[in-house]
Amino acid sequence: MKENDIRWEQRFGNYRKALAQLQKFIDKGELSELEKQGLIKAFEYTYELAWKTLKDFLEFSGQTDIYGSRDVTRKAFELNLIEDGEGWMDMLQSRNLTSHTYREEVAEEICRQITELYFSLLTLLKAKLESLHSK
């Protein structure tokens, strides 16, 4: 087994665990202010693992010259690993906002996007990678 094979599989395992944690916030429904902060942090962590897992998988599959999350998103969309490239780019933008913005209205909007769109995109990625992993 090659190191890249092991790496993407290990990262994928961590991604699944992070997604399960994010699921707990989604399942809870109405969140307090503190829980919303937890939702955003869980999203940040899950998103980071998502694009890094994709990067490792792409490298394992022989793709080169992929450096950042934008490159990974474009290539993953091109190869049909993700379906909604625009949604993933929006997710990247929201992820970047969470690091630099402390305004309540921005946090509220990001929480809404996480629950209404981003979580489903992250879940679809998990299903896609599981189908490829089992082959």
GROMACS .gro file of C-alpha atoms in nm:
model
  135
    1MET     CA    1   0.000   0.000   0.000
    2LYS     CA    2   0.140   0.337  -0.100
    3GLU     CA    3   0.177   0.621   0.149
    4ASN     CA    4  -0.072   0.835  -0.049
    5ASP     CA    5  -0.324   0.551  -0.026
    6ILE     CA    6  -0.290   0.536   0.351
    7ARG     CA    7  -0.291   0.915   0.383
    8TRP     CA    8  -0.617   0.974   0.199
    9GLU     CA    9  -0.786   0.688   0.384
   10GLN     CA   10  -0.671   0.816   0.722
   11ARG     CA   11  -0.782   1.168   0.640
   12PHE     CA   12  -1.115   1.032   0.514
   13GLY     CA   13  -1.167   0.857   0.848
   14ASN     CA   14  -1.107   1.187   1.028
   15TYR     CA   15  -1.343   1.362   0.786
   16ARG     CA   16  -1.621   1.113   0.863
   17LYS     CA   17  -1.574   1.172   1.237
   18ALA     CA   18  -1.583   1.550   1.191
   19LEU     CA   19  -1.896   1.525   0.978
   20ALA     CA   20  -2.061   1.315   1.250
   21GLN     CA   21  -1.986   1.592   1.501
   22LEU     CA   22  -2.133   1.853   1.266
   23GLN     CA   23  -2.439   1.627   1.229
   24LYS     CA   24  -2.504   1.660   1.604
   25PHE     CA   25  -2.544   2.037   1.569
   26ILE     CA   26  -2.765   1.997   1.262
   27ASP     CA   27  -2.988   1.743   1.438
   28LYS     CA   28  -3.029   1.967   1.743
   29GLY     CA   29  -3.243   2.217   1.554
   30GLU     CA   30  -3.270   2.555   1.726
   31LEU     CA   31  -2.931   2.656   1.866
   32SER     CA   32  -2.827   2.897   2.140
   33GLU     CA   33  -2.563   3.161   2.064
   34LEU     CA   34  -2.293   2.940   2.215
   35GLU     CA   35  -2.412   2.641   2.014
   36LYS     CA   36  -2.405   2.851   1.696
   37GLN     CA   37  -2.040   2.926   1.767
   38GLY     CA   38  -1.986   2.552   1.807
   39LEU     CA   39  -2.167   2.486   1.478
   40ILE     CA   40  -1.939   2.732   1.299
   41LYS     CA   41  -1.626   2.579   1.453
   42ALA     CA   42  -1.742   2.228   1.363
   43PHE     CA   43  -1.809   2.351   1.008
   44GLU     CA   44  -1.462   2.509   0.983
   45TYR     CA   45  -1.295   2.186   1.091
   46THR     CA   46  -1.512   1.967   0.868
   47TYR     CA   47  -1.460   2.190   0.565
   48GLU     CA   48  -1.082   2.187   0.614
   49LEU     CA   49  -1.082   1.808   0.633
   50ALA     CA   50  -1.313   1.787   0.330
   51TRP     CA   51  -1.088   1.976   0.092
   52LYS     CA   52  -0.771   1.816   0.230
   53THR     CA   53  -0.926   1.469   0.193
   54LEU     CA   54  -1.017   1.556  -0.165
   55LYS     CA   55  -0.662   1.680  -0.227
   56ASP     CA   56  -0.515   1.357  -0.091
   57PHE     CA   57  -0.758   1.150  -0.299
   58LEU     CA   58  -0.674   1.348  -0.614
   59GLU     CA   59  -0.302   1.299  -0.552
   60PHE     CA   60  -0.360   0.928  -0.491
   61SER     CA   61  -0.545   0.921  -0.824
   62GLY     CA   62  -0.246   1.074  -1.003
   63GLN     CA   63  -0.355   1.437  -1.020
   64THR     CA   64  -0.072   1.686  -0.977
   65ASP     CA   65  -0.033   2.063  -0.957
   66ILE     CA   66  -0.312   2.098  -0.703
   67TYR     CA   67  -0.217   2.336  -0.426
   68GLY     CA   68  -0.503   2.511  -0.249
   69SER     CA   69  -0.869   2.461  -0.180
   70ARG     CA   70  -0.976   2.647  -0.496
   71ASP     CA   71  -0.763   2.419  -0.715
   72VAL     CA   72  -0.899   2.115  -0.533
   73THR     CA   73  -1.259   2.232  -0.573
   74ARG     CA   74  -1.220   2.299  -0.945
   75LYS     CA   75  -1.053   1.964  -1.012
   76ALA     CA   76  -1.302   1.772  -0.795
   77PHE     CA   77  -1.590   1.933  -0.985
   78GLU     CA   78  -1.423   1.859  -1.318
   79LEU     CA   79  -1.387   1.492  -1.218
   80ASN     CA   80  -1.743   1.470  -1.079
   81LEU     CA   81  -1.630   1.411  -0.722
   82ILE     CA   82  -1.853   1.702  -0.620
   83GLU     CA   83  -2.172   1.809  -0.795
   84ASP     CA   84  -2.221   2.174  -0.700
   85GLY     CA   85  -1.897   2.356  -0.775
   86GLU     CA   86  -2.054   2.694  -0.708
   87GLY     CA   87  -2.188   2.575  -0.373
   88TRP     CA   88  -1.840   2.455  -0.280
   89MET     CA   89  -1.689   2.791  -0.379
   90ASP     CA   90  -1.953   2.963  -0.164
   91MET     CA   91  -1.860   2.727   0.118
   92LEU     CA   92  -1.495   2.829   0.081
   93GLN     CA   93  -1.592   3.195   0.096
   94SER     CA   94  -1.801   3.136   0.409
   95ARG     CA   95  -1.516   2.940   0.566
   96ASN     CA   96  -1.283   3.232   0.502
   97LEU     CA   97  -1.536   3.474   0.654
   98THR     CA   98  -1.561   3.271   0.974
   99SER     CA   99  -1.192   3.328   1.040
  100HIS     CA  100  -1.201   3.704   1.001
  101THR     CA  101  -1.551   3.824   1.086
  102TYR     CA  102  -1.705   3.858   1.428
  103ARG     CA  103  -2.030   4.029   1.330
  104GLU     CA  104  -2.343   3.858   1.454
  105GLU     CA  105  -2.538   3.900   1.128
  106VAL     CA  106  -2.256   3.734   0.931
  107ALA     CA  107  -2.245   3.447   1.181
  108GLU     CA  108  -2.624   3.404   1.154
  109GLU     CA  109  -2.605   3.389   0.774
  110ILE     CA  110  -2.323   3.135   0.782
  111CYS     CA  111  -2.519   2.919   1.029
  112ARG     CA  112  -2.816   2.929   0.792
  113GLN     CA  113  -2.598   2.830   0.496
  114ILE     CA  114  -2.439   2.546   0.694
  115THR     CA  115  -2.775   2.396   0.783
  116GLU     CA  116  -2.951   2.463   0.451
  117LEU     CA  117  -2.676   2.383   0.199
  118TYR     CA  118  -2.324   2.313   0.317
  119PHE     CA  119  -2.404   2.015   0.537
  120SER     CA  120  -2.575   1.837   0.247
  121LEU     CA  121  -2.277   1.909   0.017
  122LEU     CA  122  -2.039   1.769   0.277
  123THR     CA  123  -2.262   1.462   0.321
  124LEU     CA  124  -2.273   1.404  -0.056
  125LEU     CA  125  -1.893   1.414  -0.062
  126LYS     CA  126  -1.880   1.150   0.211
  127ALA     CA  127  -2.111   0.923   0.012
  128LYS     CA  128  -1.911   0.975  -0.308
  129LEU     CA  129  -1.580   0.897  -0.141
  130GLU     CA  130  -1.728   0.593   0.035
  131SER     CA  131  -1.841   0.457  -0.302
  132LEU     CA  132  -1.492   0.509  -0.445
  133HIS     CA  133  -1.324   0.372  -0.133
  134SER     CA  134  -1.514   0.044  -0.156
  135LYS     CA  135  -1.404  -0.019  -0.516
   0.00000   0.00000   0.00000
